[in-house]
């Protein structure tokens, strides 16, 4: 059985590692990148089962990445969990999410992440 894959875009390496560990606990193999430009380049060649996307990234914003993901045919059905600590951004985004997407406001716990992924993938 092939493990599900997750693509984590998070500039804070400690938070990225928390996501990676949490995802591995529920059977995902996670690839983490810490920069928006790197994520944009990598998403041209990978099709993960799930994307966790921080909004505040160096070089390319999470908002721009989200728009690119939704406009890219091989990624348009991939669930995206948008992760942000910015309440204003969260409120702005909450009404504009795709049907496969969810918003996660930091700080988060592994349990919250697991529950959210379960809802998205069931």
MMTF fields as JSON, N, C-alpha, C and O atoms, coordinates in Angstrom:
{
  "mmtfVersion": "1.0.0",
  "mmtfProducer": "UNKNOWN",
  "numBonds": 487,
  "numAtoms": 488,
  "numGroups": 122,
  "numChains": 1,
  "numModels": 1,
  "chainsPerModel": [1],
  "groupsPerChain": [122],
  "chainIdList": ["A"],
  "bondAtomList": [4, 2, 8, 6, 12, 10, 16, 14, 20, 18, 24, 22, 28, 26, 32, 30, 36, 34, 40, 38, 44, 42, 48, 46, 52, 50, 56, 54, 60, 58, 64, 62, 68, 66, 72, 70, 76, 74, 80, 78, 84, 82, 88, 86, 92, 90, 96, 94, 100, 98, 104, 102, 108, 106, 112, 110, 116, 114, 120, 118, 124, 122, 128, 126, 132, 130, 136, 134, 140, 138, 144, 142, 148, 146, 152, 150, 156, 154, 160, 158, 164, 162, 168, 166, 172, 170, 176, 174, 180, 178, 184, 182, 188, 186, 192, 190, 196, 194, 200, 198, 204, 202, 208, 206, 212, 210, 216, 214, 220, 218, 224, 222, 228, 226, 232, 230, 236, 234, 240, 238, 244, 242, 248, 246, 252, 250, 256, 254, 260, 258, 264, 262, 268, 266, 272, 270, 276, 274, 280, 278, 284, 282, 288, 286, 292, 290, 296, 294, 300, 298, 304, 302, 308, 306, 312, 310, 316, 314, 320, 318, 324, 322, 328, 326, 332, 330, 336, 334, 340, 338, 344, 342, 348, 346, 352, 350, 356, 354, 360, 358, 364, 362, 368, 366, 372, 370, 376, 374, 380, 378, 384, 382, 388, 386, 392, 390, 396, 394, 400, 398, 404, 402, 408, 406, 412, 410, 416, 414, 420, 418, 424, 422, 428, 426, 432, 430, 436, 434, 440, 438, 444, 442, 448, 446, 452, 450, 456, 454, 460, 458, 464, 462, 468, 466, 472, 470, 476, 474, 480, 478, 484, 482],
  "bondOrderList": [1, 1, 1, 1, 1, 1, 1, 1, 1, 1, 1, 1, 1, 1, 1, 1, 1, 1, 1, 1, 1, 1, 1, 1, 1, 1, 1, 1, 1, 1, 1, 1, 1, 1, 1, 1, 1, 1, 1, 1, 1, 1, 1, 1, 1, 1, 1, 1, 1, 1, 1, 1, 1, 1, 1, 1, 1, 1, 1, 1, 1, 1, 1, 1, 1, 1, 1, 1, 1, 1, 1, 1, 1, 1, 1, 1, 1, 1, 1, 1, 1, 1, 1, 1, 1, 1, 1, 1, 1, 1, 1, 1, 1, 1, 1, 1, 1, 1, 1, 1, 1, 1, 1, 1, 1, 1, 1, 1, 1, 1, 1, 1, 1, 1, 1, 1, 1, 1, 1, 1, 1],
  "groupList": [{"groupName": "UNK", "atomNameList": ["N", "CA", "C", "O"], "elementList": ["N", "C", "C", "O"], "formalChargeList": [0, 0, 0, 0], "bondAtomList": [1, 0, 2, 1, 3, 2], "bondOrderList": [1, 1, 2], "singleLetterCode": "X", "chemCompType": "L-PEPTIDE LINKING"}],
  "groupTypeList": [0, 0, 0, 0, 0, 0, 0, 0, 0, 0, 0, 0, 0, 0, 0, 0, 0, 0, 0, 0, 0, 0, 0, 0, 0, 0, 0, 0, 0, 0, 0, 0, 0, 0, 0, 0, 0, 0, 0, 0, 0, 0, 0, 0, 0, 0, 0, 0, 0, 0, 0, 0, 0, 0, 0, 0, 0, 0, 0, 0, 0, 0, 0, 0, 0, 0, 0, 0, 0, 0, 0, 0, 0, 0, 0, 0, 0, 0, 0, 0, 0, 0, 0, 0, 0, 0, 0, 0, 0, 0, 0, 0, 0, 0, 0, 0, 0, 0, 0, 0, 0, 0, 0, 0, 0, 0, 0, 0, 0, 0, 0, 0, 0, 0, 0, 0, 0, 0, 0, 0, 0, 0],
  "groupIdList": [1, 2, 3, 4, 5, 6, 7, 8, 9, 10, 11, 12, 13, 14, 15, 16, 17, 18, 19, 20, 21, 22, 23, 24, 25, 26, 27, 28, 29, 30, 31, 32, 33, 34, 35, 36, 37, 38, 39, 40, 41, 42, 43, 44, 45, 46, 47, 48, 49, 50, 51, 52, 53, 54, 55, 56, 57, 58, 59, 60, 61, 62, 63, 64, 65, 66, 67, 68, 69, 70, 71, 72, 73, 74, 75, 76, 77, 78, 79, 80, 81, 82, 83, 84, 85, 86, 87, 88, 89, 90, 91, 92, 93, 94, 95, 96, 97, 98, 99, 100, 101, 102, 103, 104, 105, 106, 107, 108, 109, 110, 111, 112, 113, 114, 115, 116, 117, 118, 119, 120, 121, 122],
  "secStructList": [7, 7, 7, 3, 3, 3, 3, 3, 3, 7, 1, 7, 2, 2, 2, 2, 2, 2, 2, 2, 2, 2, 2, 2, 2, 6, 6, 3, 3, 3, 3, 3, 3, 7, 1, 2, 2, 2, 2, 2, 2, 2, 6, 6, 6, 7, 7, 7, 1, 3, 3, 3, 3, 3, 1, 1, 7, 1, 1, 1, 7, 2, 2, 2, 2, 2, 2, 2, 2, 2, 6, 1, 6, 6, 6, 6, 6, 1, 3, 3, 3, 3, 3, 3, 1, 7, 2, 2, 2, 2, 2, 2, 2, 2, 6, 6, 7, 7, 6, 6, 7, 3, 3, 3, 3, 1, 1, 7, 7, 2, 2, 2, 2, 2, 2, 2, 2, 2, 2, 2, 2, 7],
  "xCoordList": [0.847, 0.0, 0.892, 1.817, 0.609, 1.366, 0.823, -0.387, 1.731, 1.322, 0.769, 1.18, -0.15, -0.634, 0.473, 1.318, 0.453, 1.488, 0.891, -0.226, 1.668, 1.284, 2.432, 3.604, 2.075, 3.056, 2.828, 1.772, 3.817, 3.704, 4.534, 5.735, 3.882, 4.564, 4.466, 3.428, 5.564, 5.584, 6.995, 7.952, 7.129, 8.468, 9.048, 10.267, 8.219, 8.708, 9.05, 8.161, 10.328, 10.772, 10.241, 10.016, 10.036, 9.475, 8.02, 7.61, 7.257, 5.865, 5.802, 4.977, 6.665, 6.707, 6.987, 6.382, 7.902, 8.225, 7.046, 6.803, 6.315, 5.099, 4.1, 3.512, 3.905, 3.006, 3.493, 2.707, 4.795, 5.344, 5.113, 4.677, 5.406, 5.228, 3.761, 3.423, 2.9, 1.46, 0.935, 0.136, 1.385, 0.946, 1.441, 0.713, 2.657, 3.188, 2.402, 2.278, 1.873, 1.084, -0.207, -0.771, -0.675, -1.919, -1.662, -2.571, -0.412, -0.108, 0.306, 0.302, 0.661, 1.102, 2.624, 3.271, 3.174, 4.562, 4.534, 3.874, 5.245, 5.183, 6.505, 7.588, 6.37, 7.502, 7.286, 6.203, 8.31, 8.199, 9.107, 10.264, 8.571, 9.366, 9.09, 8.029, 10.07, 9.995, 9.955, 10.198, 9.654, 9.74, 8.723, 8.591, 8.013, 6.973, 7.472, 6.797, 8.629, 9.189, 9.53, 9.238, 10.146, 10.475, 9.198, 9.17, 8.153, 6.876, 6.282, 5.803, 6.31, 5.773, 6.487, 5.847, 7.803, 8.585, 8.271, 8.075, 8.225, 8.01, 6.609, 6.43, 5.621, 4.239, 4.003, 2.944, 4.976, 4.874, 5.048, 4.583, 5.719, 6.062, 5.47, 5.58, 4.85, 4.27, 2.755, 2.224, 2.077, 0.641, 0.383, 0.14, 0.435, 0.223, -1.257, -2.123, -1.524, -2.908, -3.488, -4.705, -2.605, -3.01, -1.922, -0.734, -2.347, -1.406, -1.742, -2.901, -0.72, -0.871, -0.085, 1.115, -0.762, -0.192, -0.262, -1.344, 0.9, 0.992, 0.751, 1.081, 0.195, -0.066, 1.114, 1.324, 1.876, 2.979, 4.293, 4.889, 4.727, 5.925, 6.904, 6.499, 8.186, 9.15, 9.055, 8.737, 9.328, 9.473, 8.167, 7.991, 7.255, 5.949, 4.915, 5.087, 3.865, 2.877, 2.04, 1.852, 1.552, 0.649, -0.635, -1.202, -1.091, -2.307, -2.098, -2.96, -0.972, -0.665, -0.536, -1.048, 0.141, 0.271, -1.1, -1.349, -1.975, -3.322, -4.036, -4.659, -3.952, -4.581, -3.984, -4.715, -2.663, -1.996, -2.413, -2.632, -2.523, -2.948, -4.33, -4.555, -5.249, -6.619, -6.741, -7.726, -5.765, -5.787, -4.95, -4.834, -4.37, -3.512, -4.261, -4.719, -4.384, -5.25, -4.88, -5.777, -3.608, -3.264, -3.384, -3.22, -3.667, -3.801, -5.196, -5.474, -6.07, -7.332, -8.263, -9.148, -8.089, -8.918, -8.185, -8.757, -6.942, -6.166, -6.659, -6.687, -7.047, -7.469, -6.317, -5.171, -6.654, -5.67, -6.136, -7.266, -5.237, -5.473, -4.634, -3.404, -5.313, -4.626, -4.389, -5.309, -3.131, -2.714, -2.225, -1.334, -2.816, -2.402, -2.622, -3.526, -1.799, -1.992, -2.635, -2.966, -2.809, -3.336, -4.869, -5.435, -5.526, -6.99, -7.662, -8.724, -7.078, -7.659, -7.611, -8.593, -6.47, -6.355, -7.331, -7.956, -7.465, -8.382, -9.819, -10.534, -10.237, -11.596, -11.81, -12.872, -10.814, -10.906, -10.988, -11.777, -10.188, -10.135, -11.33, -11.725, -11.903, -12.915, -14.082, -14.638, -14.457, -15.568, -15.174, -16.039, -13.877, -13.405, -12.698, -11.943, -12.931, -12.256, -12.993, -14.217, -12.226, -12.812, -13.495, -13.338, -14.254, -15.025, -14.134, -14.575, -12.899, -11.977, -11.075, -10.193, -11.264, -10.299, -10.845, -12.05, -9.907, -10.263, -9.241, -8.118, -9.659, -8.811, -8.451, -9.311, -7.182, -6.697, -5.971, -4.952, -6.497, -5.907, -4.922, -5.266, -3.689, -2.633, -2.874, -3.455, -2.461, -1.725, -2.655, -3.853, -2.099, -2.878, -2.291, -1.142, -3.102, -2.62, -2.63, -3.367, -1.835, -1.891, -3.295, -3.71, -4.018, -5.386, -6.282, -7.051, -6.184, -6.965, -6.634, -7.526, -5.354, -4.925, -5.468, -5.973, -5.377, -5.887, -7.385, -7.856, -8.137, -9.589, -9.937, -10.853, -9.218, -9.47, -9.162, -9.929, -8.063, -7.7, -8.73, -9.108, -9.19, -10.219, -11.487, -12.09, -11.889, -13.082, -12.873, -13.784, -11.686, -11.398, -11.311, -11.658, -10.853, -10.567, -11.607, -11.432, -12.673, -13.694, -14.812, -15.75],
  "yCoordList": [-1.185, 0.0, 1.247, 1.358, 2.156, 3.389, 4.415, 4.612, 5.054, 6.086, 7.297, 7.596, 7.973, 9.239, 10.268, 10.164, 11.269, 12.293, 13.648, 13.984, 14.408, 15.774, 16.698, 16.335, 17.89, 18.914, 20.065, 20.697, 20.337, 21.354, 22.569, 22.46, 23.72, 24.972, 25.853, 26.452, 25.913, 26.615, 27.139, 26.364, 28.454, 29.03, 28.808, 28.858, 28.568, 28.29, 26.801, 25.951, 26.496, 25.1, 24.258, 23.061, 24.853, 24.105, 23.718, 22.591, 24.645, 24.34, 23.318, 22.405, 23.463, 22.493, 21.093, 20.118, 20.999, 19.692, 19.145, 17.939, 20.019, 19.589, 19.015, 17.962, 19.699, 19.184, 17.833, 16.895, 17.736, 16.494, 15.33, 14.253, 15.554, 14.516, 14.134, 12.952, 15.129, 14.874, 14.097, 13.173, 14.473, 13.774, 12.333, 11.435, 12.113, 10.737, 9.843, 8.641, 10.422, 9.649, 9.111, 8.136, 9.747, 9.282, 8.756, 8.7, 8.376, 7.654, 8.46, 7.937, 9.714, 10.543, 10.652, 10.71, 10.677, 11.062, 12.527, 12.897, 13.365, 14.808, 15.331, 14.985, 16.169, 16.943, 18.375, 18.932, 18.973, 20.344, 21.276, 20.955, 22.426, 23.509, 24.752, 24.888, 25.66, 26.782, 28.138, 29.164, 28.151, 29.381, 29.295, 28.254, 30.385, 30.389, 30.109, 29.417, 30.624, 30.386, 28.91, 28.323, 28.322, 26.895, 26.062, 25.097, 26.428, 25.717, 25.84, 24.853, 27.029, 27.25, 26.372, 25.752, 26.323, 25.49, 24.004, 23.276, 23.567, 22.145, 21.684, 20.552, 22.552, 22.169, 22.003, 21.533, 22.383, 22.105, 20.623, 20.136, 19.894, 18.503, 17.484, 16.283, 17.916, 16.96, 17.134, 18.219, 16.045, 16.081, 15.358, 14.151, 16.088, 15.453, 15.159, 15.63, 14.378, 14.096, 15.218, 15.329, 16.056, 17.128, 18.199, 17.893, 19.454, 20.569, 21.351, 21.683, 21.642, 22.559, 23.801, 23.73, 24.942, 26.163, 27.312, 27.742, 27.797, 28.994, 30.207, 30.164, 31.258, 32.451, 33.41, 34.072, 33.498, 34.456, 33.743, 33.111, 33.858, 33.155, 34.129, 35.173, 33.798, 34.62, 34.366, 33.257, 35.38, 35.359, 35.289, 36.06, 34.403, 34.313, 34.097, 33.215, 34.878, 34.786, 33.514, 32.938, 33.104, 31.963, 32.231, 31.319, 33.456, 33.81, 33.579, 33.006, 34.018, 33.802, 32.304, 31.822, 31.577, 30.126, 29.449, 28.582, 29.848, 29.264, 29.495, 28.578, 30.7, 30.995, 30.129, 29.615, 29.962, 29.129, 27.663, 26.986, 27.175, 25.786, 25.574, 24.595, 26.469, 26.321, 26.504, 26.061, 27.145, 27.359, 26.317, 26.397, 25.352, 24.347, 23.03, 22.508, 22.491, 21.333, 20.119, 19.448, 19.815, 18.619, 18.838, 17.898, 20.06, 20.364, 20.845, 21.015, 21.064, 21.748, 20.98, 21.585, 19.657, 18.88, 18.478, 17.791, 18.893, 18.544, 19.409, 20.635, 18.779, 19.578, 20.436, 19.993, 21.674, 22.602, 23.04, 23.492, 22.894, 23.45, 24.714, 24.664, 25.841, 27.123, 27.402, 27.397, 27.643, 27.841, 29.271, 29.727, 29.969, 31.351, 31.733, 31.22, 32.625, 33.19, 34.566, 35.177, 35.047, 36.382, 36.316, 35.808, 36.823, 36.759, 37.546, 37.144, 38.641, 39.415, 38.601, 38.542, 37.976, 37.113, 35.95, 35.584, 35.37, 34.244, 34.647, 33.92, 35.804, 36.264, 36.555, 36.251, 37.139, 37.445, 36.169, 36.087, 35.179, 33.934, 33.026, 32.287, 33.069, 32.077, 31.996, 30.915, 33.084, 33.055, 32.721, 32.593, 32.577, 32.36, 31.031, 30.872, 30.088, 28.803, 27.877, 27.925, 27.037, 26.034, 24.949, 24.881, 24.1, 23.063, 22.04, 21.387, 21.889, 20.922, 21.543, 20.86, 22.788, 23.522, 23.907, 24.054, 24.061, 24.46, 25.459, 25.547, 26.2, 27.198, 26.71, 26.242, 26.822, 26.432, 27.625, 28.068, 28.145, 29.319, 28.854, 28.081, 29.347, 29.001, 29.741, 30.826, 29.212, 27.969, 26.772, 26.868, 25.658, 24.449, 23.31, 23.359, 22.297, 21.087, 19.959, 20.034, 18.935, 17.795, 17.204, 16.772, 17.186, 16.646, 17.455, 16.879, 18.792, 19.639, 19.306, 19.18, 19.168, 18.86, 17.514, 17.398, 16.495, 15.17, 15.206, 14.601, 15.91, 15.998, 16.707, 16.293, 17.755, 18.496, 17.641, 17.638, 16.931, 16.058, 14.958, 14.623, 14.395, 13.345, 13.861, 13.152, 15.079, 15.673, 15.893, 15.672, 16.323, 16.618, 15.364, 15.39, 14.284, 13.093, 11.993, 10.905, 12.242, 11.212, 11.344, 10.547],
  "zCoordList": [0.0, 0.0, 0.0, 0.804, -0.886, -0.995, 0.001, 0.117, 0.707, 1.666, 0.924, -0.197, 1.555, 1.015, 1.17, 2.059, 0.288, 0.342, 0.687, 0.292, 1.431, 1.78, 1.407, 1.512, 0.973, 0.634, 1.597, 1.581, 2.434, 3.479, 3.077, 2.829, 3.015, 2.695, 3.943, 4.223, 4.676, 5.965, 6.202, 6.219, 6.386, 6.558, 7.948, 8.114, 8.936, 10.277, 10.355, 10.31, 10.471, 10.415, 11.568, 11.394, 12.741, 13.866, 13.593, 13.869, 13.057, 12.73, 11.599, 11.637, 10.595, 9.494, 10.036, 9.592, 10.994, 11.583, 12.386, 12.38, 13.074, 13.777, 12.781, 13.028, 11.661, 10.624, 10.102, 9.972, 9.801, 9.264, 10.234, 9.827, 11.503, 12.515, 12.653, 12.712, 12.705, 12.834, 11.639, 11.789, 10.463, 9.251, 9.22, 8.799, 9.657, 9.645, 10.603, 10.369, 11.677, 12.638, 12.031, 12.528, 10.956, 10.323, 8.903, 8.074, 8.644, 7.422, 6.214, 5.099, 6.398, 5.276, 5.258, 6.303, 4.061, 3.867, 3.472, 2.501, 4.216, 3.982, 3.436, 3.908, 2.433, 1.927, 2.382, 2.198, 2.975, 3.472, 2.685, 2.413, 2.327, 1.766, 2.599, 3.209, 2.614, 3.551, 2.866, 3.502, 1.587, 0.812, -0.329, -0.973, -0.571, -1.592, -2.995, -3.758, -3.352, -4.689, -4.875, -5.917, -3.865, -3.922, -4.067, -4.832, -3.343, -3.424, -4.821, -5.38, -5.381, -6.717, -7.741, -8.592, -7.654, -8.571, -8.376, -9.349, -7.147, -6.852, -7.243, -7.691, -7.075, -7.402, -8.905, -9.32, -9.708, -11.147, -11.437, -12.468, -10.535, -10.827, -9.861, -10.11, -8.776, -7.83, -7.762, -8.004, -7.427, -7.189, -5.871, -5.86, -4.769, -3.464, -3.236, -3.974, -2.206, -1.811, -0.96, -0.812, -0.396, 0.517, 0.51, 0.415, 0.613, 0.725, 1.99, 2.236, 2.788, 3.917, 3.548, 3.28, 3.533, 2.991, 3.991, 4.389, 4.384, 5.219, 4.313, 3.128, 4.844, 4.046, 3.999, 2.983, 5.058, 5.124, 4.825, 5.697, 3.582, 3.117, 2.486, 1.974, 2.518, 1.783, 0.279, -0.151, -0.499, -1.962, -2.748, -3.691, -2.399, -3.066, -1.96, -1.118, -1.957, -0.875, -0.964, -2.036, 0.18, 0.231, -0.533, -1.134, -0.517, -1.264, -2.763, -3.43, -3.283, -4.704, -4.996, -6.007, -4.119, -4.307, -4.343, -5.179, -3.439, -3.41, -4.733, -5.268, -5.261, -6.559, -7.661, -8.507, -7.659, -8.661, -8.529, -9.533, -7.299, -7.08, -7.669, -8.381, -7.387, -7.863, -9.375, -9.965, -10.011, -11.458, -12.214, -13.437, -11.511, -12.131, -12.209, -11.192, -13.417, -13.628, -12.778, -12.267, -12.608, -11.833, -10.319, -9.541, -9.908, -8.482, -8.089, -6.902, -9.057, -8.746, -7.815, -7.208, -7.682, -6.762, -5.48, -4.634, -5.333, -4.137, -2.974, -3.084, -1.863, -0.703, -0.18, -0.108, 0.183, 0.728, 2.114, 2.299, 3.077, 4.404, 4.481, 4.46, 4.572, 4.672, 6.146, 6.964, 6.451, 7.831, 8.003, 7.286, 8.959, 9.2, 10.658, 11.317, 11.142, 12.473, 12.377, 13.392, 11.155, 10.905, 10.847, 9.878, 11.87, 11.942, 10.823, 10.346, 10.401, 9.301, 8.015, 7.275, 7.749, 6.567, 6.659, 5.664, 7.841, 8.032, 7.714, 7.026, 8.214, 7.954, 6.476, 5.933, 5.823, 4.397, 3.576, 2.634, 3.92, 3.153, 3.384, 2.483, 4.562, 4.936, 3.959, 3.765, 3.353, 2.416, 0.987, 0.12, 0.73, -0.635, -0.839, -1.797, 0.04, -0.076, -1.033, -1.152, -1.709, -2.584, -1.772, -0.553, -2.454, -1.756, -1.061, -0.115, -1.507, -0.911, 0.147, 0.667, 0.476, 1.279, 2.651, 2.854, 3.578, 4.938, 5.45, 4.952, 6.448, 7.082, 8.478, 9.224, 8.822, 10.136, 10.731, 10.201, 11.835, 12.466, 13.536, 14.431, 13.419, 14.376, 15.688, 15.666, 16.799, 16.966, 16.831, 17.098, 16.419, 16.216, 17.038, 17.477, 17.232, 17.89, 16.856, 15.873, 17.063, 16.151, 16.043, 14.967, 17.152, 17.128, 16.185, 15.415, 16.242, 15.333, 13.877, 13.038, 13.597, 12.244, 11.798, 10.681, 12.64, 12.298, 12.026, 11.063, 12.868, 12.687, 11.382, 10.671, 11.073, 9.848, 8.619, 7.656, 8.651, 7.527, 7.372, 6.249, 8.466, 8.41, 7.73, 6.923, 8.048, 7.43, 5.937, 5.139, 5.562, 4.16, 3.299, 2.119, 3.885, 3.086, 3.251, 2.702, 3.983, 4.15, 3.146, 3.159]
}
